[in-house]
PDB file of C-alpha atoms in Angstrom:
ATOM      1  CA  UNK A   1      -2.836 -19.498  24.665  1.00 76.00           C
ATOM      2  CA  UNK A   2      -1.647 -18.490  21.180  1.00 85.00           C
ATOM      3  CA  UNK A   3      -3.345 -21.485  19.562  1.00 88.00           C
ATOM      4  CA  UNK A   4      -6.578 -20.729  21.395  1.00 87.00           C
ATOM      5  CA  UNK A   5      -6.387 -17.153  20.082  1.00 86.00           C
ATOM      6  CA  UNK A   6      -6.065 -18.375  16.502  1.00 87.00           C
ATOM      7  CA  UNK A   7      -2.352 -18.867  15.806  1.00 89.00           C
ATOM      8  CA  UNK A   8      -1.504 -21.854  13.643  1.00 89.00           C
ATOM      9  CA  UNK A   9       2.265 -21.561  13.854  1.00 92.00           C
ATOM     10  CA  UNK A  10       4.486 -21.233  16.898  1.00 93.00           C
ATOM     11  CA  UNK A  11       8.020 -19.848  16.902  1.00 94.00           C
ATOM     12  CA  UNK A  12      10.756 -21.430  19.008  1.00 97.00           C
ATOM     13  CA  UNK A  13      13.964 -19.422  19.499  1.00 97.00           C
ATOM     14  CA  UNK A  14      16.694 -22.074  19.639  1.00 98.00           C
ATOM     15  CA  UNK A  15      20.213 -21.917  21.049  1.00 98.00           C
ATOM     16  CA  UNK A  16      22.699 -24.606  22.057  1.00 98.00           C
ATOM     17  CA  UNK A  17      24.213 -25.263  25.468  1.00 98.00           C
ATOM     18  CA  UNK A  18      27.854 -25.918  26.255  1.00 98.00           C
ATOM     19  CA  UNK A  19      27.210 -29.674  26.214  1.00 98.00           C
ATOM     20  CA  UNK A  20      25.329 -29.614  22.922  1.00 98.00           C
ATOM     21  CA  UNK A  21      21.658 -29.492  23.860  1.00 98.00           C
ATOM     22  CA  UNK A  22      19.172 -27.394  21.880  1.00 98.00           C
ATOM     23  CA  UNK A  23      17.131 -25.164  24.178  1.00 98.00           C
ATOM     24  CA  UNK A  24      14.301 -22.717  23.553  1.00 98.00           C
ATOM     25  CA  UNK A  25      15.477 -19.323  24.786  1.00 97.00           C
ATOM     26  CA  UNK A  26      15.437 -15.961  23.053  1.00 96.00           C
ATOM     27  CA  UNK A  27      18.377 -14.160  24.627  1.00 97.00           C
ATOM     28  CA  UNK A  28      22.041 -15.124  24.360  1.00 98.00           C
ATOM     29  CA  UNK A  29      22.224 -14.960  28.172  1.00 98.00           C
ATOM     30  CA  UNK A  30      19.909 -16.263  30.895  1.00 97.00           C
ATOM     31  CA  UNK A  31      20.046 -12.931  32.749  1.00 97.00           C
ATOM     32  CA  UNK A  32      16.718 -11.423  31.691  1.00 96.00           C
ATOM     33  CA  UNK A  33      14.382 -14.415  31.845  1.00 95.00           C
ATOM     34  CA  UNK A  34      15.763 -16.521  34.707  1.00 97.00           C
ATOM     35  CA  UNK A  35      17.151 -16.069  38.207  1.00 95.00           C
ATOM     36  CA  UNK A  36      20.654 -16.880  36.954  1.00 97.00           C
ATOM     37  CA  UNK A  37      23.408 -15.163  35.037  1.00 98.00           C
ATOM     38  CA  UNK A  38      25.606 -16.302  32.195  1.00 98.00           C
ATOM     39  CA  UNK A  39      25.812 -17.105  28.506  1.00 98.00           C
ATOM     40  CA  UNK A  40      23.666 -19.993  27.310  1.00 98.00           C
ATOM     41  CA  UNK A  41      26.549 -21.318  25.198  1.00 98.00           C
ATOM     42  CA  UNK A  42      28.792 -21.462  28.281  1.00 98.00           C
ATOM     43  CA  UNK A  43      26.320 -23.368  30.487  1.00 98.00           C
ATOM     44  CA  UNK A  44      25.419 -27.056  30.603  1.00 98.00           C
ATOM     45  CA  UNK A  45      21.877 -28.287  30.304  1.00 98.00           C
ATOM     46  CA  UNK A  46      21.864 -29.271  33.980  1.00 98.00           C
ATOM     47  CA  UNK A  47      22.914 -25.755  34.969  1.00 98.00           C
ATOM     48  CA  UNK A  48      20.173 -24.205  32.837  1.00 98.00           C
ATOM     49  CA  UNK A  49      17.541 -26.655  34.074  1.00 98.00           C
ATOM     50  CA  UNK A  50      18.335 -25.614  37.659  1.00 98.00           C
ATOM     51  CA  UNK A  51      17.220 -22.034  36.943  1.00 98.00           C
ATOM     52  CA  UNK A  52      13.804 -20.512  37.634  1.00 96.00           C
ATOM     53  CA  UNK A  53      12.637 -19.314  34.226  1.00 96.00           C
ATOM     54  CA  UNK A  54       9.124 -18.340  35.240  1.00 94.00           C
ATOM     55  CA  UNK A  55       9.168 -15.908  38.151  1.00 93.00           C
ATOM     56  CA  UNK A  56      10.045 -12.896  35.993  1.00 90.00           C
ATOM     57  CA  UNK A  57       6.748 -13.437  34.167  1.00 88.00           C
ATOM     58  CA  UNK A  58       4.647 -13.708  37.321  1.00 91.00           C
ATOM     59  CA  UNK A  59       4.312 -15.672  40.553  1.00 91.00           C
ATOM     60  CA  UNK A  60       2.090 -18.338  38.979  1.00 92.00           C
ATOM     61  CA  UNK A  61       5.007 -19.309  36.724  1.00 92.00           C
ATOM     62  CA  UNK A  62       7.524 -19.716  39.554  1.00 94.00           C
ATOM     63  CA  UNK A  63       9.653 -22.811  39.105  1.00 94.00           C
ATOM     64  CA  UNK A  64       9.155 -23.160  35.353  1.00 95.00           C
ATOM     65  CA  UNK A  65      12.250 -24.507  33.617  1.00 97.00           C
ATOM     66  CA  UNK A  66      13.889 -23.603  30.351  1.00 98.00           C
ATOM     67  CA  UNK A  67      12.536 -26.283  27.973  1.00 97.00           C
ATOM     68  CA  UNK A  68      14.611 -28.324  25.572  1.00 98.00           C
ATOM     69  CA  UNK A  69      13.649 -28.284  21.933  1.00 98.00           C
ATOM     70  CA  UNK A  70      12.465 -31.882  22.262  1.00 98.00           C
ATOM     71  CA  UNK A  71      10.129 -30.932  25.095  1.00 98.00           C
ATOM     72  CA  UNK A  72       8.711 -28.022  23.128  1.00 97.00           C
ATOM     73  CA  UNK A  73       8.207 -30.148  20.019  1.00 97.00           C
ATOM     74  CA  UNK A  74       6.384 -32.845  21.970  1.00 96.00           C
ATOM     75  CA  UNK A  75       4.140 -30.219  23.481  1.00 94.00           C
ATOM     76  CA  UNK A  76       3.129 -28.689  20.145  1.00 92.00           C
ATOM     77  CA  UNK A  77       3.146 -31.633  17.713  1.00 92.00           C
ATOM     78  CA  UNK A  78      -0.021 -31.893  15.590  1.00 89.00           C
ATOM     79  CA  UNK A  79      -1.340 -28.686  17.166  1.00 91.00           C
ATOM     80  CA  UNK A  80       0.488 -26.072  15.097  1.00 92.00           C
ATOM     81  CA  UNK A  81       3.168 -25.442  12.519  1.00 94.00           C
ATOM     82  CA  UNK A  82       6.646 -25.231  14.069  1.00 96.00           C
ATOM     83  CA  UNK A  83       8.811 -22.235  13.168  1.00 96.00           C
ATOM     84  CA  UNK A  84      12.364 -22.505  14.518  1.00 98.00           C
ATOM     85  CA  UNK A  85      14.306 -19.258  14.830  1.00 97.00           C
ATOM     86  CA  UNK A  86      17.879 -20.576  14.884  1.00 98.00           C
ATOM     87  CA  UNK A  87      19.844 -18.107  16.994  1.00 97.00           C
ATOM     88  CA  UNK A  88      23.188 -19.863  16.619  1.00 94.00           C
ATOM     89  CA  UNK A  89      25.080 -22.961  17.612  1.00 96.00           C
ATOM     90  CA  UNK A  90      28.032 -25.227  16.820  1.00 96.00           C
ATOM     91  CA  UNK A  91      29.103 -26.289  13.333  1.00 96.00           C
ATOM     92  CA  UNK A  92      27.113 -29.487  13.839  1.00 97.00           C
ATOM     93  CA  UNK A  93      23.882 -27.636  14.716  1.00 98.00           C
ATOM     94  CA  UNK A  94      22.216 -28.483  11.407  1.00 98.00           C
ATOM     95  CA  UNK A  95      22.797 -32.206  11.879  1.00 98.00           C
ATOM     96  CA  UNK A  96      21.659 -31.978  15.510  1.00 98.00           C
ATOM     97  CA  UNK A  97      18.408 -30.241  14.583  1.00 99.00           C
ATOM     98  CA  UNK A  98      17.825 -32.734  11.773  1.00 98.00           C
ATOM     99  CA  UNK A  99      18.241 -35.657  14.182  1.00 98.00           C
ATOM    100  CA  UNK A 100      15.909 -34.119  16.754  1.00 98.00           C
ATOM    101  CA  UNK A 101      13.162 -33.376  14.245  1.00 98.00           C
ATOM    102  CA  UNK A 102      13.462 -36.835  12.685  1.00 98.00           C
ATOM    103  CA  UNK A 103      13.475 -38.625  16.036  1.00 98.00           C
ATOM    104  CA  UNK A 104      10.431 -36.648  17.183  1.00 97.00           C
ATOM    105  CA  UNK A 105       8.534 -37.733  14.066  1.00 95.00           C
ATOM    106  CA  UNK A 106       8.351 -34.489  12.105  1.00 95.00           C
ATOM    107  CA  UNK A 107       9.772 -35.675   8.783  1.00 94.00           C
ATOM    108  CA  UNK A 108       6.857 -35.812   6.385  1.00 87.00           C
ATOM    109  CA  UNK A 109       4.552 -34.639   9.166  1.00 87.00           C
ATOM    110  CA  UNK A 110       3.360 -31.169  10.184  1.00 89.00           C
ATOM    111  CA  UNK A 111       5.253 -28.335   8.528  1.00 94.00           C
ATOM    112  CA  UNK A 112       8.491 -27.203  10.169  1.00 97.00           C
ATOM    113  CA  UNK A 113      10.149 -23.999   8.964  1.00 97.00           C
ATOM    114  CA  UNK A 114      13.616 -22.880  10.068  1.00 97.00           C
ATOM    115  CA  UNK A 115      14.616 -19.224   9.890  1.00 96.00           C
ATOM    116  CA  UNK A 116      18.045 -19.286   8.249  1.00 94.00           C
ATOM    117  CA  UNK A 117      19.967 -16.019   8.519  1.00 93.00           C
ATOM    118  CA  UNK A 118      22.418 -15.493   5.669  1.00 92.00           C
ATOM    119  CA  UNK A 119      25.419 -16.375   7.866  1.00 93.00           C
ATOM    120  CA  UNK A 120      23.685 -19.557   9.086  1.00 95.00           C
ATOM    121  CA  UNK A 121      22.508 -21.004   5.767  1.00 94.00           C
ATOM    122  CA  UNK A 122      25.620 -23.170   5.261  1.00 94.00           C
ATOM    123  CA  UNK A 123      25.343 -24.561   8.797  1.00 96.00           C
ATOM    124  CA  UNK A 124      21.681 -25.437   8.313  1.00 97.00           C
ATOM    125  CA  UNK A 125      22.029 -27.024   4.867  1.00 96.00           C
ATOM    126  CA  UNK A 126      21.609 -30.607   6.216  1.00 96.00           C
ATOM    127  CA  UNK A 127      17.974 -29.714   6.969  1.00 97.00           C
ATOM    128  CA  UNK A 128      17.165 -28.441   3.480  1.00 94.00           C
ATOM    129  CA  UNK A 129      16.089 -31.654   1.738  1.00 89.00           C
ATOM    130  CA  UNK A 130      13.566 -32.531   4.436  1.00 94.00           C
ATOM    131  CA  UNK A 131      12.527 -29.344   6.255  1.00 97.00           C
ATOM    132  CA  UNK A 132      11.686 -25.846   5.034  1.00 96.00           C
ATOM    133  CA  UNK A 133      14.626 -23.476   5.427  1.00 96.00           C
ATOM    134  CA  UNK A 134      13.278 -19.924   5.464  1.00 96.00           C
ATOM    135  CA  UNK A 135      15.908 -17.335   4.518  1.00 95.00           C
ATOM    136  CA  UNK A 136      15.059 -13.652   4.314  1.00 93.00           C
ATOM    137  CA  UNK A 137      14.947 -11.934   0.952  1.00 94.00           C
ATOM    138  CA  UNK A 138      18.177 -10.169  -0.037  1.00 92.00           C
ATOM    139  CA  UNK A 139      18.017  -9.916  -3.816  1.00 92.00           C
ATOM    140  CA  UNK A 140      16.411 -11.594  -6.794  1.00 90.00           C
ATOM    141  CA  UNK A 141      19.758 -13.149  -7.739  1.00 92.00           C
ATOM    142  CA  UNK A 142      20.267 -14.671  -4.276  1.00 90.00           C
ATOM    143  CA  UNK A 143      16.688 -15.896  -4.252  1.00 92.00           C
ATOM    144  CA  UNK A 144      17.327 -17.693  -7.535  1.00 92.00           C
ATOM    145  CA  UNK A 145      20.602 -19.223  -6.289  1.00 91.00           C
ATOM    146  CA  UNK A 146      19.065 -20.474  -3.032  1.00 91.00           C
ATOM    147  CA  UNK A 147      16.077 -21.911  -4.856  1.00 91.00           C
ATOM    148  CA  UNK A 148      18.307 -23.781  -7.294  1.00 91.00           C
ATOM    149  CA  UNK A 149      20.882 -24.939  -4.735  1.00 91.00           C
ATOM    150  CA  UNK A 150      18.736 -25.850  -1.728  1.00 92.00           C
ATOM    151  CA  UNK A 151      15.278 -26.204  -3.197  1.00 92.00           C
ATOM    152  CA  UNK A 152      13.820 -23.725  -0.706  1.00 94.00           C
ATOM    153  CA  UNK A 153      10.048 -23.330  -0.796  1.00 95.00           C
ATOM    154  CA  UNK A 154       9.454 -20.366   1.524  1.00 96.00           C
ATOM    155  CA  UNK A 155      11.123 -16.975   1.991  1.00 96.00           C
ATOM    156  CA  UNK A 156      10.686 -14.249   4.563  1.00 96.00           C
ATOM    157  CA  UNK A 157      10.401 -10.505   4.087  1.00 95.00           C
ATOM    158  CA  UNK A 158      10.947  -8.145   7.014  1.00 89.00           C
ATOM    159  CA  UNK A 159       8.764  -5.090   7.415  1.00 86.00           C
ATOM    160  CA  UNK A 160      11.694  -2.689   7.270  1.00 85.00           C
ATOM    161  CA  UNK A 161      12.677  -4.033   3.845  1.00 88.00           C
ATOM    162  CA  UNK A 162       9.161  -4.666   2.544  1.00 92.00           C
ATOM    163  CA  UNK A 163       8.130  -3.547  -0.921  1.00 93.00           C
ATOM    164  CA  UNK A 164       5.631  -4.938  -3.441  1.00 94.00           C
ATOM    165  CA  UNK A 165       8.538  -5.460  -5.871  1.00 95.00           C
ATOM    166  CA  UNK A 166      10.496  -7.596  -3.408  1.00 95.00           C
ATOM    167  CA  UNK A 167       7.398  -9.555  -2.460  1.00 96.00           C
ATOM    168  CA  UNK A 168       6.719 -10.182  -6.152  1.00 96.00           C
ATOM    169  CA  UNK A 169      10.307 -11.351  -6.625  1.00 95.00           C
ATOM    170  CA  UNK A 170       9.717 -14.015  -3.968  1.00 96.00           C
ATOM    171  CA  UNK A 171       6.401 -15.257  -5.320  1.00 96.00           C
ATOM    172  CA  UNK A 172       7.598 -15.139  -8.943  1.00 95.00           C
ATOM    173  CA  UNK A 173      10.146 -17.811  -8.024  1.00 94.00           C
ATOM    174  CA  UNK A 174       7.297 -20.028  -6.865  1.00 94.00           C
ATOM    175  CA  UNK A 175       8.072 -19.473  -3.182  1.00 95.00           C
ATOM    176  CA  UNK A 176       5.643 -19.088  -0.297  1.00 96.00           C
ATOM    177  CA  UNK A 177       5.790 -15.525   1.067  1.00 97.00           C
ATOM    178  CA  UNK A 178       6.261 -15.135   4.837  1.00 96.00           C
ATOM    179  CA  UNK A 179       5.992 -11.559   6.096  1.00 95.00           C
ATOM    180  CA  UNK A 180       7.180 -10.287   9.458  1.00 93.00           C
ATOM    181  CA  UNK A 181       5.181  -7.211  10.481  1.00 91.00           C
ATOM    182  CA  UNK A 182       6.334  -7.030  14.112  1.00 89.00           C
ATOM    183  CA  UNK A 183       7.227  -3.557  15.306  1.00 85.00           C
ATOM    184  CA  UNK A 184       5.841  -0.235  14.082  1.00 81.00           C
ATOM    185  CA  UNK A 185       3.849  -1.835  11.235  1.00 77.00           C
ATOM    186  CA  UNK A 186       2.169  -4.490  13.389  1.00 84.00           C
ATOM    187  CA  UNK A 187      -1.323  -3.242  12.563  1.00 84.00           C
ATOM    188  CA  UNK A 188      -3.737  -2.687   9.652  1.00 88.00           C
ATOM    189  CA  UNK A 189      -1.116  -1.241   7.310  1.00 89.00           C
ATOM    190  CA  UNK A 190       1.279  -4.165   7.713  1.00 91.00           C
ATOM    191  CA  UNK A 191      -1.563  -6.668   7.467  1.00 93.00           C
ATOM    192  CA  UNK A 192      -3.001  -5.116   4.305  1.00 93.00           C
ATOM    193  CA  UNK A 193       0.417  -4.880   2.645  1.00 94.00           C
ATOM    194  CA  UNK A 194       0.983  -8.570   3.408  1.00 95.00           C
ATOM    195  CA  UNK A 195      -2.420  -9.633   2.098  1.00 94.00           C
ATOM    196  CA  UNK A 196      -2.057  -7.579  -1.089  1.00 95.00           C
ATOM    197  CA  UNK A 197       1.402  -9.078  -1.674  1.00 95.00           C
ATOM    198  CA  UNK A 198       0.007 -12.610  -1.441  1.00 95.00           C
ATOM    199  CA  UNK A 199       1.598 -13.560   1.877  1.00 95.00           C
ATOM    200  CA  UNK A 200       0.619 -16.952   3.163  1.00 94.00           C
ATOM    201  CA  UNK A 201       2.144 -16.352   6.584  1.00 95.00           C
ATOM    202  CA  UNK A 202       2.114 -13.200   8.714  1.00 94.00           C
ATOM    203  CA  UNK A 203       4.295 -12.969  11.807  1.00 94.00           C
ATOM    204  CA  UNK A 204       2.867 -10.756  14.539  1.00 92.00           C
ATOM    205  CA  UNK A 205       3.119  -9.967  18.231  1.00 90.00           C
ATOM    206  CA  UNK A 206      -0.537  -8.857  18.283  1.00 90.00           C
ATOM    207  CA  UNK A 207      -2.808 -11.838  17.716  1.00 91.00           C
ATOM    208  CA  UNK A 208      -5.708 -10.050  19.358  1.00 90.00           C
ATOM    209  CA  UNK A 209      -5.531  -7.490  16.535  1.00 91.00           C
ATOM    210  CA  UNK A 210      -4.627  -9.709  13.573  1.00 92.00           C
ATOM    211  CA  UNK A 211      -7.035 -12.614  14.120  1.00 92.00           C
ATOM    212  CA  UNK A 212     -10.247 -10.515  14.184  1.00 92.00           C
ATOM    213  CA  UNK A 213      -8.977  -8.512  11.202  1.00 92.00           C
ATOM    214  CA  UNK A 214      -8.469 -11.637   9.089  1.00 92.00           C
ATOM    215  CA  UNK A 215     -11.615 -13.355  10.352  1.00 92.00           C
ATOM    216  CA  UNK A 216     -13.795 -10.380   9.407  1.00 93.00           C
ATOM    217  CA  UNK A 217     -12.461 -10.599   5.858  1.00 91.00           C
ATOM    218  CA  UNK A 218     -12.797 -14.364   5.553  1.00 92.00           C
ATOM    219  CA  UNK A 219      -9.009 -14.792   5.404  1.00 91.00           C
ATOM    220  CA  UNK A 220      -8.298 -16.547   8.705  1.00 89.00           C
ATOM    221  CA  UNK A 221      -6.900 -20.036   8.108  1.00 87.00           C
ATOM    222  CA  UNK A 222      -7.765 -22.558  10.807  1.00 84.00           C
ATOM    223  CA  UNK A 223      -5.889 -25.548   9.404  1.00 84.00           C
ATOM    224  CA  UNK A 224      -2.215 -26.390   9.750  1.00 85.00           C
ATOM    225  CA  UNK A 225       0.036 -27.503   6.913  1.00 90.00           C
ATOM    226  CA  UNK A 226       1.910 -30.642   5.968  1.00 90.00           C
ATOM    227  CA  UNK A 227       5.621 -30.588   5.198  1.00 89.00           C
ATOM    228  CA  UNK A 228       4.757 -30.155   1.500  1.00 88.00           C
ATOM    229  CA  UNK A 229       2.543 -27.117   2.301  1.00 90.00           C
ATOM    230  CA  UNK A 230      -0.670 -29.047   1.651  1.00 88.00           C
ATOM    231  CA  UNK A 231      -3.436 -28.829   4.248  1.00 85.00           C
ATOM    232  CA  UNK A 232      -3.902 -31.279   7.104  1.00 75.00           C
ATOM    233  CA  UNK A 233      -7.282 -32.181   8.596  1.00 65.00           C
ATOM    234  CA  UNK A 234      -7.992 -29.854  11.513  1.00 57.00           C
ATOM    235  CA  UNK A 235      -7.064 -31.708  14.725  1.00 52.00           C
ATOM    236  CA  UNK A 236      -8.680 -31.380  18.085  1.00 47.00           C
ATOM    237  CA  UNK A 237      -6.490 -28.850  19.842  1.00 40.00           C
ATOM    238  CA  UNK A 238      -6.495 -30.646  23.177  1.00 39.00           C
ATOM    239  CA  UNK A 239      -3.350 -29.853  25.079  1.00 41.00           C
ATOM    240  CA  UNK A 240      -1.229 -33.010  25.435  1.00 41.00           C
ATOM    241  CA  UNK A 241       0.430 -33.932  28.679  1.00 40.00           C
ATOM    242  CA  UNK A 242       3.770 -32.156  28.937  1.00 38.00           C
ATOM    243  CA  UNK A 243       6.689 -34.533  28.621  1.00 43.00           C
ATOM    244  CA  UNK A 244       9.953 -33.659  30.332  1.00 43.00           C
ATOM    245  CA  UNK A 245      13.247 -34.612  28.815  1.00 42.00           C
ATOM    246  CA  UNK A 246      14.957 -36.470  31.597  1.00 36.00           C
ATOM    247  CA  UNK A 247      17.561 -38.302  29.512  1.00 36.00           C
ATOM    248  CA  UNK A 248      20.441 -35.850  29.349  1.00 32.00           C
ATOM    249  CA  UNK A 249      22.423 -37.968  26.879  1.00 29.00           C
ATOM    250  CA  UNK A 250      20.784 -36.082  24.025  1.00 28.00           C
ATOM    251  CA  UNK A 251      21.867 -32.955  22.184  1.00 25.00           C
ATOM    252  CA  UNK A 252      19.348 -30.097  22.586  1.00 24.00           C
ATOM    253  CA  UNK A 253      17.861 -27.324  24.832  1.00 25.00           C
ATOM    254  CA  UNK A 254      15.212 -24.519  24.923  1.00 27.00           C
ATOM    255  CA  UNK A 255      13.537 -21.764  26.879  1.00 29.00           C
ATOM    256  CA  UNK A 256      11.970 -19.014  24.836  1.00 32.00           C
ATOM    257  CA  UNK A 257       8.830 -20.437  23.250  1.00 36.00           C
ATOM    258  CA  UNK A 258       7.011 -17.694  21.349  1.00 39.00           C
ATOM    259  CA  UNK A 259       3.921 -17.557  19.154  1.00 36.00           C
ATOM    260  CA  UNK A 260       3.447 -15.369  16.100  1.00 38.00           C
ATOM    261  CA  UNK A 261       0.956 -15.313  13.305  1.00 42.00           C
ATOM    262  CA  UNK A 262       0.475 -16.834   9.873  1.00 45.00           C
ATOM    263  CA  UNK A 263      -0.989 -14.453   7.389  1.00 38.00           C
ATOM    264  CA  UNK A 264      -3.673 -13.880   4.872  1.00 33.00           C
ATOM    265  CA  UNK A 265      -4.103 -17.617   4.953  1.00 39.00           C
ATOM    266  CA  UNK A 266      -2.398 -18.448   8.244  1.00 47.00           C
ATOM    267  CA  UNK A 267      -1.247 -16.959  11.505  1.00 50.00           C
ATOM    268  CA  UNK A 268       1.906 -17.499  13.457  1.00 49.00           C
ATOM    269  CA  UNK A 269       2.739 -16.061  16.865  1.00 45.00           C
ATOM    270  CA  UNK A 270       5.827 -16.266  19.115  1.00 42.00           C
ATOM    271  CA  UNK A 271       5.391 -19.417  21.226  1.00 37.00           C
ATOM    272  CA  UNK A 272       4.532 -17.811  24.435  1.00 33.00           C
ATOM    273  CA  UNK A 273       5.159 -20.518  26.986  1.00 30.00           C
ATOM    274  CA  UNK A 274       7.642 -18.381  28.782  1.00 30.00           C
ATOM    275  CA  UNK A 275       9.010 -15.403  26.887  1.00 32.00           C
ATOM    276  CA  UNK A 276       6.604 -13.702  24.550  1.00 29.00           C
ATOM    277  CA  UNK A 277       8.655 -10.594  23.875  1.00 29.00           C
TER     278      UNK A 277
END
């Protein structure tokens, strides 16, 4: 749905199960979005797969399962940019995510960005040479250190900490600006601030508001990006057949696929297969 509405990037909230699988689920527990109870990190993939993750959204979704990251990636490949919101995981999570992305054919392919919170950057370092770690802005000095150490190419700026000066600090280091306007500023003011700051990505929960706004101003980007941030030819956005991950010898799991919007050039939306909070 998000792609049809104009999104060109989809966010996957990723956590790890007790037995090391990466799953797409927003919350730390399964309580809100399934018929079960418990912490994702304390449950096996088989236990999570046995849950009904669709009924809370409506009767037509009854029986939907929490997807693994591999399943979500296969479903979206070549159709949109992938934005992974890493919610937490074991010390080996960076290596696990690297292996999954490589094995699913994303290295050198469509752009993959990984939201790296400050306390997760070290854990996610194995991804840095090949995929786009996306830390949030903290200071000009930290931006410089991260750019020099990890070669980051993109940096996020939350609405609550947004200022033209901070945005300029990001772009002055040669980084792509990613703005998150979700919340009280998810409207014309947040959009205009992002555009004026030179944002290339805008994250929103309101595609139906953002897409027409950008389209009317000739700013809506319809292409997706390569790993090096160059443009790819626009594909046919035919929905591929959904592939289930039946081999449980792997290391990953998911449930909360959300779309968001990529900004003045692109739009990303939380990948709304199940939880589009």
